[in-house]
Amino acid sequence: MRVLIVGAGIGGLTTALSLHAAGIDVDVVDSARELRPLGVGINLLPHATRELTDLGLADAVAGTALSAESFVHFDRHGNRVWGESRGLALGYSWPQYAVHRGELQMLLLAAVRERLGADAVRTGAAFVDFADGPDQVTARLRDQATGAEFTIAADALVGADGLHSAVRRRLHPGEGAPLWNGVRMWRGVTEADPFLDGRTVAIIGTRFVAKLVVYPISREADDRGRALLNWLGEVQLPADELTEAPDWNREGRVEDVLPHFADWRIGWLDVPGLISGARQILEYPMVDRDPLPFWSRGRVTLLGDAAHPMYPFGSNGGSQAILDARALAYELARAGSATAGLAAYEVVRREPVNAIVLANRSDRSDVIMGEVARRAPDGFDRTDEVLSADEIARLAGGYRSISHTDELTAGSPWTLPPRRGHLASA
Ligand SMILES: Cc1cc2nc3c(=O)[nH]c(=O)nc-3n(C[C@H](O)[C@H](O)[C@H](O)COP(=O)(O)OP(=O)(O)OC[C@H]3O[C@@H](n4cnc5c(N)ncnc54)[C@H](O)[C@@H]3O)c2cc1C
């Protein structure tokens, strides 16, 4: 079997590694002329770490990422409201990691080139269209340098081409632009002194006033006694129709984000210094798309953000793409045909991930943290002064059970027996 993967992001590259480990031949194309370590920080949930471990990448990931050991909500003065342990500290067999998105993508790319060959990923090749046939699917692609079109035939085609997926557009024509909830996000990375225990994901404030999510993402900085802090500022604006096409690489301006946080004084974190110290600020609207009624048709399917773009909340964007990749390879390897494998993949993945897309739309924690800001604008001494037991329980409960659906210690459900002469589970 030969599979064409459109898109060499975290989803597409993990799919390539997983299919290769399952003995399936792979071609990967990406429209970018060059794959560069773009983006800022993301979190990998423990089950995503488990899958990367199964792919023999545990040491490589641990070499760049930092474990995230707790998620803690604070008010805008830095007073702790509620928190919980994460990853190993919560009892999982695998760490939850905070990592630079681009570093993770480069690590996956290096593994693909090492295992599948230097030419396994063809860059500067944009998917245009496909024709599905009884024996094969044929993709039409455009060389980004020359504009010339060419075709690649395969047994299956995987659209892992992200938020603006052209493969999705072909399967679901007329869907329209991504949906915006009115939240503006500014993202950056700044080197600073470590804060708190050096392993905390801090969620400070509420987006209904201003919210900042901060966590360290670099093993290298940590080894030097410093912290490379990923930060994300969020502010809810009136949800007018989005006028720009969402672009992960759009430059933001410090003068747009800093005023929302300029008077924040937190003993353990210099927030204005963090924002003004970033080498680059990126601005992005919080968008998603409605869950799809189907991902697969014939020999074509969707994966990662192409299948289920979601608000970047709960550490699920990259994590769910990794789980998709592993499930897809497992089902294709077991199925009698490509179409049966794609259909089986969709059965195990579509409904659970669609539920996460919808859960991410609930603003439970922001609403409750909004109450904290309203009831105690100048701070508080004890949490029970500002929140009832029921509100604290609502802040704590629910979401993790949707996004962490696996056992704490059970192995991967998608491990295939190792092939002879191959380090599938090295
Ligand atoms: C540049 C960039 C920066 C990001 N930064 C962040 C971040 O800081 N924080 C965060 O939470 N999430 C970020 N994301 C999103 C995050 O990577 C995804 O939510 C998650 O990793 C799932 O990835 P994916 O592989 O499904 O899609 P993506 O990571 O979006 O990868 C899709 C790939 O498909 C390629 N592609 C697109 N159209 C075509 C086409 N027509 N033909 C061929 N190839 C195509 C793109 O070049 C890209 O490499 C970023 C995504 C990108 C592309």
Coordinates of C-alpha atoms and ligand atoms in Angstrom, one line a residue:
M1 CA 0.0 0.0 0.0
R2 CA 1.2 3.5 -0.8
V3 CA -0.2 6.6 1.0
L4 CA 0.1 10.2 -0.1
I5 CA 0.1 12.7 2.9
V6 CA -0.7 16.3 2.1
G7 CA 0.9 18.5 4.8
A8 CA 4.1 18.1 6.8
G9 CA 3.0 19.6 10.1
I10 CA 2.9 17.6 13.3
G11 CA 0.0 15.6 12.1
G12 CA 1.3 14.7 8.6
L13 CA 4.9 13.9 9.8
T14 CA 3.6 11.7 12.7
T15 CA 1.4 9.9 10.2
A16 CA 4.4 9.3 7.9
L17 CA 6.4 7.8 10.8
S18 CA 3.4 5.7 11.9
L19 CA 2.6 4.4 8.5
H20 CA 6.3 3.6 7.9
A21 CA 6.5 1.7 11.2
A22 CA 3.4 -0.3 10.0
G23 CA 5.1 -1.3 6.7
I24 CA 3.2 1.1 4.5
D25 CA 4.9 3.2 1.9
V26 CA 4.5 7.0 2.1
D27 CA 5.0 10.2 0.1
V28 CA 4.7 13.5 1.9
V29 CA 4.1 16.9 0.2
D30 CA 3.9 20.3 1.7
S31 CA 3.1 23.6 0.0
A32 CA 5.8 25.5 2.0
R33 CA 9.0 26.0 0.0
E34 CA 11.0 25.3 3.2
L35 CA 9.9 23.8 6.5
R36 CA 11.1 26.1 9.2
P37 CA 10.5 25.9 13.0
L38 CA 7.6 28.3 13.1
G39 CA 5.1 28.9 15.9
V40 CA 5.5 29.2 19.6
G41 CA 4.7 26.8 22.5
I42 CA 2.2 23.9 22.5
N43 CA 1.5 21.2 25.1
L44 CA 1.5 17.5 24.5
L45 CA -0.9 15.5 26.6
P46 CA 0.4 12.3 28.1
H47 CA -1.3 10.0 25.6
A48 CA 0.4 12.0 22.8
T49 CA 3.7 11.5 24.6
R50 CA 2.9 7.8 24.8
E51 CA 2.5 7.6 21.1
L52 CA 5.7 9.4 20.3
T53 CA 7.4 7.1 22.8
D54 CA 6.0 4.1 20.8
L55 CA 7.5 5.7 17.7
G56 CA 11.0 5.7 19.4
L57 CA 11.1 9.4 19.9
A58 CA 11.0 9.6 23.7
D59 CA 14.6 10.8 24.1
A60 CA 14.4 13.2 21.2
V61 CA 11.3 14.9 22.7
A62 CA 12.7 14.9 26.2
G63 CA 15.8 16.5 24.8
T64 CA 13.9 19.7 23.8
A65 CA 10.7 19.8 25.8
L66 CA 10.0 20.4 29.5
S67 CA 7.5 18.4 31.5
A68 CA 4.4 20.4 32.5
E69 CA 3.6 19.3 36.1
S70 CA 0.7 21.5 37.0
F71 CA -2.0 23.7 35.6
V72 CA -2.9 26.5 37.9
H73 CA -5.5 29.3 37.6
F74 CA -4.5 32.7 39.2
D75 CA -6.3 36.0 39.4
R76 CA -4.7 38.9 37.7
H77 CA -2.8 39.8 40.9
G78 CA -1.2 36.3 41.0
N79 CA -3.4 34.9 43.7
R80 CA -3.9 31.1 43.3
V81 CA -7.5 30.2 42.7
W82 CA -7.3 26.5 41.7
G83 CA -4.9 24.1 40.2
E84 CA -4.2 20.4 39.5
S85 CA -1.2 18.2 38.7
R86 CA -0.5 17.0 35.2
G87 CA 1.3 14.2 33.5
L88 CA 3.5 12.0 35.7
A89 CA 2.6 14.1 38.7
L90 CA -1.1 13.1 38.1
G91 CA -0.2 9.4 37.9
Y92 CA 0.2 9.0 34.2
S93 CA 2.9 6.8 32.9
W94 CA 4.0 9.5 30.5
P95 CA 4.8 13.1 31.0
Q96 CA 2.8 16.0 29.7
Y97 CA 5.2 18.2 27.8
A98 CA 5.4 21.8 26.9
V99 CA 7.4 22.2 23.8
H100 CA 8.2 24.7 21.0
R101 CA 5.9 23.7 18.1
G102 CA 8.6 24.4 15.5
E103 CA 11.2 22.4 17.4
L104 CA 8.8 19.4 17.6
Q105 CA 8.0 19.7 13.9
M106 CA 11.8 19.7 13.1
L107 CA 12.4 16.7 15.3
L108 CA 9.6 14.8 13.5
L109 CA 11.0 15.9 10.1
A110 CA 14.5 14.7 11.0
A111 CA 13.1 11.3 12.0
V112 CA 11.1 11.1 8.8
R113 CA 14.1 11.9 6.7
E114 CA 16.3 9.5 8.6
R115 CA 13.8 6.5 8.5
L116 CA 12.0 7.1 5.2
G117 CA 14.8 8.7 3.2
A118 CA 16.1 12.2 2.5
D119 CA 13.5 12.8 -0.2
A120 CA 10.5 11.5 1.7
V121 CA 9.1 15.0 2.1
R122 CA 8.7 17.0 -1.0
T123 CA 8.4 20.7 -0.1
G124 CA 7.0 23.5 -2.5
A125 CA 4.3 21.1 -3.7
A126 CA 0.8 22.4 -3.1
F127 CA -2.3 20.1 -3.3
V128 CA -4.8 21.3 -5.8
D129 CA -7.3 18.6 -6.4
F130 CA -7.8 14.8 -6.5
A131 CA -9.6 12.3 -8.7
D132 CA -10.7 9.1 -6.8
G133 CA -10.8 5.9 -8.9
P134 CA -11.6 2.3 -8.3
D135 CA -7.9 1.3 -7.9
Q136 CA -6.1 4.5 -6.9
V137 CA -6.5 8.1 -6.0
T138 CA -4.6 10.6 -8.1
A139 CA -3.7 14.0 -6.6
R140 CA -3.0 17.0 -8.7
L141 CA -0.2 19.2 -7.2
R142 CA 1.4 22.5 -8.1
D143 CA 5.1 23.1 -8.0
Q144 CA 5.3 26.4 -6.0
A145 CA 8.5 27.5 -7.8
T146 CA 7.5 26.9 -11.4
G147 CA 3.7 26.8 -11.2
A148 CA 3.8 23.6 -13.2
E149 CA 1.3 20.9 -12.2
F150 CA 2.0 17.3 -11.7
T151 CA 0.2 14.2 -10.3
I152 CA 0.9 11.6 -7.7
A153 CA -1.1 8.4 -7.6
A154 CA -1.6 6.4 -4.3
D155 CA -3.8 3.9 -2.7
A156 CA -5.0 6.5 -0.1
L157 CA -4.7 10.3 0.3
V158 CA -4.5 11.9 3.7
G159 CA -5.3 15.6 4.0
A160 CA -3.2 16.8 6.9
D161 CA -3.1 20.3 5.5
G162 CA -4.2 22.3 8.5
L163 CA -6.8 24.9 9.2
H164 CA -7.2 26.1 5.6
S165 CA -7.2 22.5 4.2
A166 CA -7.7 22.3 0.5
V167 CA -8.5 18.6 0.8
R168 CA -11.3 19.4 3.3
R169 CA -12.6 22.1 0.9
R170 CA -12.7 19.5 -1.8
L171 CA -14.6 17.0 0.4
H172 CA -16.9 19.7 2.0
P173 CA -17.3 22.4 -0.6
G174 CA -19.0 25.6 0.4
E175 CA -18.1 25.3 4.1
G176 CA -16.8 28.9 4.2
A177 CA -14.3 30.7 6.5
P178 CA -13.2 29.5 9.9
L179 CA -15.5 30.6 12.8
W180 CA -14.3 33.3 15.2
N181 CA -15.4 33.6 18.8
G182 CA -14.2 37.2 19.1
V183 CA -11.1 36.4 21.1
R184 CA -7.8 38.0 20.0
M185 CA -4.7 36.2 20.9
W186 CA -1.1 37.5 21.0
R187 CA 1.6 34.9 21.3
G188 CA 5.3 35.2 22.1
V189 CA 8.4 33.6 23.6
T190 CA 10.6 35.4 26.0
E191 CA 13.6 34.3 28.0
A192 CA 13.3 35.1 31.7
D193 CA 14.0 33.8 35.2
P194 CA 12.0 30.6 36.0
F195 CA 8.8 31.3 37.9
L196 CA 7.2 29.2 40.7
D197 CA 8.5 25.6 40.5
G198 CA 9.7 26.0 36.9
R199 CA 7.2 23.4 35.7
T200 CA 3.8 25.2 36.1
V201 CA 1.4 26.2 33.3
A202 CA 0.0 29.4 34.8
I203 CA -3.5 30.7 33.6
I204 CA -3.9 34.2 34.9
G205 CA -7.1 36.2 34.7
T206 CA -10.0 35.8 32.4
R207 CA -10.4 36.6 28.8
F208 CA -13.4 38.7 29.6
V209 CA -11.0 41.3 31.0
A210 CA -7.6 40.0 30.0
K211 CA -6.0 36.6 30.3
L212 CA -2.4 35.4 30.1
V213 CA -1.3 31.8 29.8
V214 CA 2.5 31.3 30.6
Y215 CA 4.7 28.2 30.7
P216 CA 8.3 27.3 30.1
I217 CA 9.1 25.3 26.9
S218 CA 12.8 24.7 26.7
R219 CA 15.0 22.1 28.2
E220 CA 18.1 23.9 26.9
A221 CA 17.2 27.2 28.8
D222 CA 16.2 25.2 31.9
D223 CA 19.7 23.5 31.9
R224 CA 21.2 27.0 32.0
G225 CA 19.0 28.0 35.0
R226 CA 16.8 30.2 32.8
A227 CA 13.3 29.8 31.4
L228 CA 12.1 30.2 27.8
L229 CA 8.6 31.3 28.6
N230 CA 5.8 30.8 26.1
W231 CA 3.1 33.3 26.7
L232 CA -0.4 33.8 25.2
G233 CA -2.5 36.9 25.9
E234 CA -6.2 36.6 25.2
V235 CA -8.9 39.3 25.2
Q236 CA -12.6 38.9 24.3
L237 CA -13.8 41.5 21.8
P238 CA -17.2 41.8 20.3
A239 CA -17.4 38.8 17.9
D240 CA -17.8 40.8 14.7
E241 CA -17.2 39.0 11.5
L242 CA -13.6 38.2 11.0
T243 CA -12.1 40.5 8.4
E244 CA -8.7 38.8 7.9
A245 CA -7.8 35.2 7.0
P246 CA -6.4 33.6 10.2
D247 CA -2.7 33.1 9.8
W248 CA -0.5 31.5 12.4
N249 CA 2.4 33.7 11.3
R250 CA 0.8 37.1 11.3
E251 CA 3.0 39.7 13.1
G252 CA 1.4 41.3 16.1
R253 CA 2.3 44.7 17.7
V254 CA 3.4 45.1 21.3
E255 CA 1.4 48.3 21.5
D256 CA -1.8 46.3 20.8
V257 CA -1.2 43.7 23.5
L258 CA 0.7 45.5 26.3
P259 CA -2.0 48.0 27.3
H260 CA -4.2 45.1 28.4
F261 CA -1.5 44.0 30.8
A262 CA 0.6 47.1 31.5
D263 CA -0.7 47.5 35.1
W264 CA -0.4 43.9 36.1
R265 CA 1.8 43.5 39.2
I266 CA 2.5 39.9 40.1
G267 CA 5.2 39.1 42.6
W268 CA 6.4 36.0 40.8
L269 CA 6.2 37.2 37.2
D270 CA 7.1 40.4 35.5
V271 CA 4.2 40.4 33.0
P272 CA 4.8 43.8 31.2
G273 CA 8.5 42.8 30.9
L274 CA 7.6 39.4 29.5
I275 CA 5.4 40.9 26.8
S276 CA 7.8 43.7 25.9
G277 CA 10.8 41.3 25.9
A278 CA 9.6 39.0 23.2
R279 CA 11.6 39.1 20.0
Q280 CA 8.5 38.6 17.9
I281 CA 4.8 38.9 18.7
L282 CA 2.3 36.9 16.7
E283 CA -1.4 37.8 16.5
Y284 CA -4.1 35.2 15.8
P285 CA -7.9 35.2 16.1
M286 CA -9.3 32.2 18.1
V287 CA -11.1 30.3 15.4
D288 CA -12.4 26.8 14.8
R289 CA -14.8 25.0 12.4
D290 CA -18.0 23.1 13.0
P291 CA -17.5 19.3 13.5
L292 CA -17.8 17.4 10.3
P293 CA -20.3 14.7 9.5
F294 CA -17.6 12.7 7.7
W295 CA -13.8 12.8 7.3
S296 CA -13.3 9.9 4.8
R297 CA -14.8 9.4 1.4
G298 CA -13.4 6.5 -0.7
R299 CA -9.6 6.7 -0.7
V300 CA -9.4 10.1 0.9
T301 CA -9.5 11.2 4.5
L302 CA -8.7 14.1 6.8
L303 CA -6.4 14.3 9.8
G304 CA -5.3 16.8 12.4
D305 CA -6.4 20.4 12.0
A306 CA -7.8 19.7 8.5
A307 CA -10.3 17.3 10.1
H308 CA -11.0 19.2 13.4
P309 CA -9.5 22.6 13.9
M310 CA -10.3 23.6 17.5
Y311 CA -9.6 26.5 19.8
P312 CA -6.0 26.2 21.1
F313 CA -7.3 25.2 24.6
G314 CA -6.7 22.1 26.7
S315 CA -3.5 21.2 24.8
N316 CA -5.4 19.3 22.1
G317 CA -4.3 20.7 18.7
G318 CA -1.1 18.9 18.3
S319 CA -2.0 16.0 20.7
Q320 CA -5.1 15.0 18.8
A321 CA -3.3 15.1 15.5
I322 CA -0.7 12.7 16.9
L323 CA -3.5 10.3 18.1
D324 CA -5.2 10.5 14.7
A325 CA -1.9 9.6 13.0
R326 CA -1.4 6.5 15.1
A327 CA -5.0 5.4 14.8
L328 CA -4.9 5.8 11.0
A329 CA -1.7 3.7 10.6
Y330 CA -3.1 1.0 12.9
E331 CA -6.4 0.7 11.0
L332 CA -4.8 0.9 7.5
A333 CA -2.3 -1.9 8.5
R334 CA -5.1 -4.1 9.8
A335 CA -7.7 -3.5 7.0
G336 CA -8.1 -5.5 3.9
S337 CA -8.3 -2.4 1.7
A338 CA -7.4 1.3 1.9
T339 CA -11.0 2.4 1.9
A340 CA -11.9 0.0 4.8
G341 CA -8.9 1.3 6.7
L342 CA -9.9 4.9 6.3
A343 CA -13.4 4.1 7.3
A344 CA -12.3 2.3 10.4
Y345 CA -10.0 5.2 11.4
E346 CA -12.9 7.6 11.1
V347 CA -15.1 5.3 13.3
V348 CA -12.6 5.4 16.2
R349 CA -11.5 9.0 15.9
R350 CA -14.3 11.3 14.6
E351 CA -16.8 11.4 17.3
P352 CA -14.4 11.6 20.3
V353 CA -12.5 14.5 18.6
N354 CA -15.6 16.3 17.5
A355 CA -16.7 16.2 21.2
I356 CA -13.4 18.0 22.1
V357 CA -14.0 20.7 19.4
L358 CA -17.4 21.4 21.1
A359 CA -16.1 21.2 24.6
N360 CA -13.4 23.8 23.7
R361 CA -16.2 26.2 22.9
S362 CA -17.5 26.2 26.4
D363 CA -15.9 29.0 28.4
R364 CA -16.5 27.5 31.8
S365 CA -13.2 28.5 33.3
D366 CA -13.2 32.0 31.8
V367 CA -16.7 32.6 33.1
I368 CA -15.8 31.5 36.6
M369 CA -12.5 33.4 36.6
G370 CA -14.6 36.4 35.3
E371 CA -16.6 36.1 38.6
V372 CA -13.4 36.2 40.6
A373 CA -12.4 39.4 38.7
R374 CA -15.8 40.9 39.4
R375 CA -16.1 39.9 43.0
A376 CA -12.5 40.7 44.0
P377 CA -11.1 43.2 41.6
D378 CA -8.3 44.0 44.0
G379 CA -7.4 40.4 45.0
F380 CA -8.4 38.1 47.8
D381 CA -6.9 36.2 50.7
R382 CA -8.8 32.9 50.5
T383 CA -10.4 31.3 47.5
D384 CA -13.6 30.5 49.4
E385 CA -14.1 34.3 49.8
V386 CA -14.6 34.6 46.1
L387 CA -15.9 31.3 44.8
S388 CA -18.5 28.8 46.2
A389 CA -17.6 25.2 46.6
D390 CA -19.8 24.5 43.5
E391 CA -18.0 27.0 41.4
I392 CA -14.6 25.6 42.4
A393 CA -15.9 22.1 41.5
R394 CA -17.0 23.4 38.1
L395 CA -13.6 25.0 37.5
A396 CA -12.0 21.7 38.4
G397 CA -14.3 19.1 36.8
G398 CA -15.3 18.0 33.4
Y399 CA -12.8 19.0 30.7
R400 CA -10.0 16.7 31.5
S401 CA -12.3 13.7 31.4
I402 CA -13.2 14.7 27.8
S403 CA -9.7 15.3 26.5
H404 CA -7.8 12.6 28.5
T405 CA -9.9 9.7 27.6
D406 CA -7.3 7.0 28.1
E407 CA -6.2 5.0 31.2
L408 CA -3.4 6.6 33.2
T409 CA -1.1 3.7 32.6
A410 CA -2.4 1.5 29.9
G411 CA -0.2 1.2 26.8
S412 CA -1.1 2.5 23.3
P413 CA -4.2 0.9 21.7
W414 CA -2.4 1.4 18.4
T415 CA 0.8 -0.5 18.9
L416 CA 1.5 -2.9 16.0
P417 CA 3.8 -5.9 16.3
P418 CA 7.3 -4.7 15.4
R419 CA 8.4 -5.6 11.8
R420 CA 11.6 -7.6 11.4
G421 CA 14.6 -5.4 11.1
H422 CA 12.6 -2.3 12.1
L423 CA 12.8 -0.2 15.3
A424 CA 9.0 0.5 15.3
S425 CA 8.8 0.4 19.1
A426 CA 12.4 1.2 19.8
Ligands
LIG1 C1 3.2 27.9 10.9 C2 2.3 27.3 12.0 C3 2.4 27.8 13.3 C4 1.6 27.3 14.3 N1 1.8 27.8 15.6 C5 1.0 27.3 16.6 C6 1.2 27.8 17.9 O1 2.1 28.6 18.2 N2 0.4 27.3 18.9 C7 -0.6 26.4 18.6 O2 -1.3 26.0 19.5 N3 -0.7 25.9 17.4 C8 0.0 26.3 16.4 N4 -0.2 25.9 15.1 C9 -1.2 24.8 14.9 C10 -0.7 23.5 15.4 O3 0.5 23.2 14.7 C11 -1.8 22.5 15.0 O4 -3.0 22.8 15.7 C12 -1.4 21.0 15.4 O5 -0.1 20.8 15.5 C13 -2.0 20.1 14.3 O6 -1.2 20.2 13.2 P1 -1.5 19.7 11.8 O7 -0.3 19.0 11.3 O8 -2.8 19.1 11.7 O9 -1.6 21.1 10.9 P2 -0.6 22.2 10.7 O10 0.4 22.3 11.8 O11 -1.3 23.5 10.4 O12 0.2 21.7 9.4 C14 -0.4 21.7 8.1 C15 0.7 21.7 7.0 O13 0.1 21.6 5.8 C16 0.7 22.4 4.8 N5 -0.3 22.8 3.8 C17 -1.3 23.7 3.9 N6 -2.0 23.7 2.7 C18 -1.4 22.8 1.9 C19 -1.6 22.4 0.5 N7 -2.6 22.9 -0.2 N8 -0.8 21.5 0.0 C20 0.3 21.0 0.7 N9 0.5 21.3 1.9 C21 -0.3 22.2 2.6 C22 1.2 23.6 5.7 O14 2.3 24.2 5.1 C23 1.6 22.9 7.0 O15 2.9 22.5 7.0 C24 0.6 26.3 14.0 C25 0.4 25.9 12.7 C26 1.3 26.3 11.7 C27 1.1 25.8 10.3

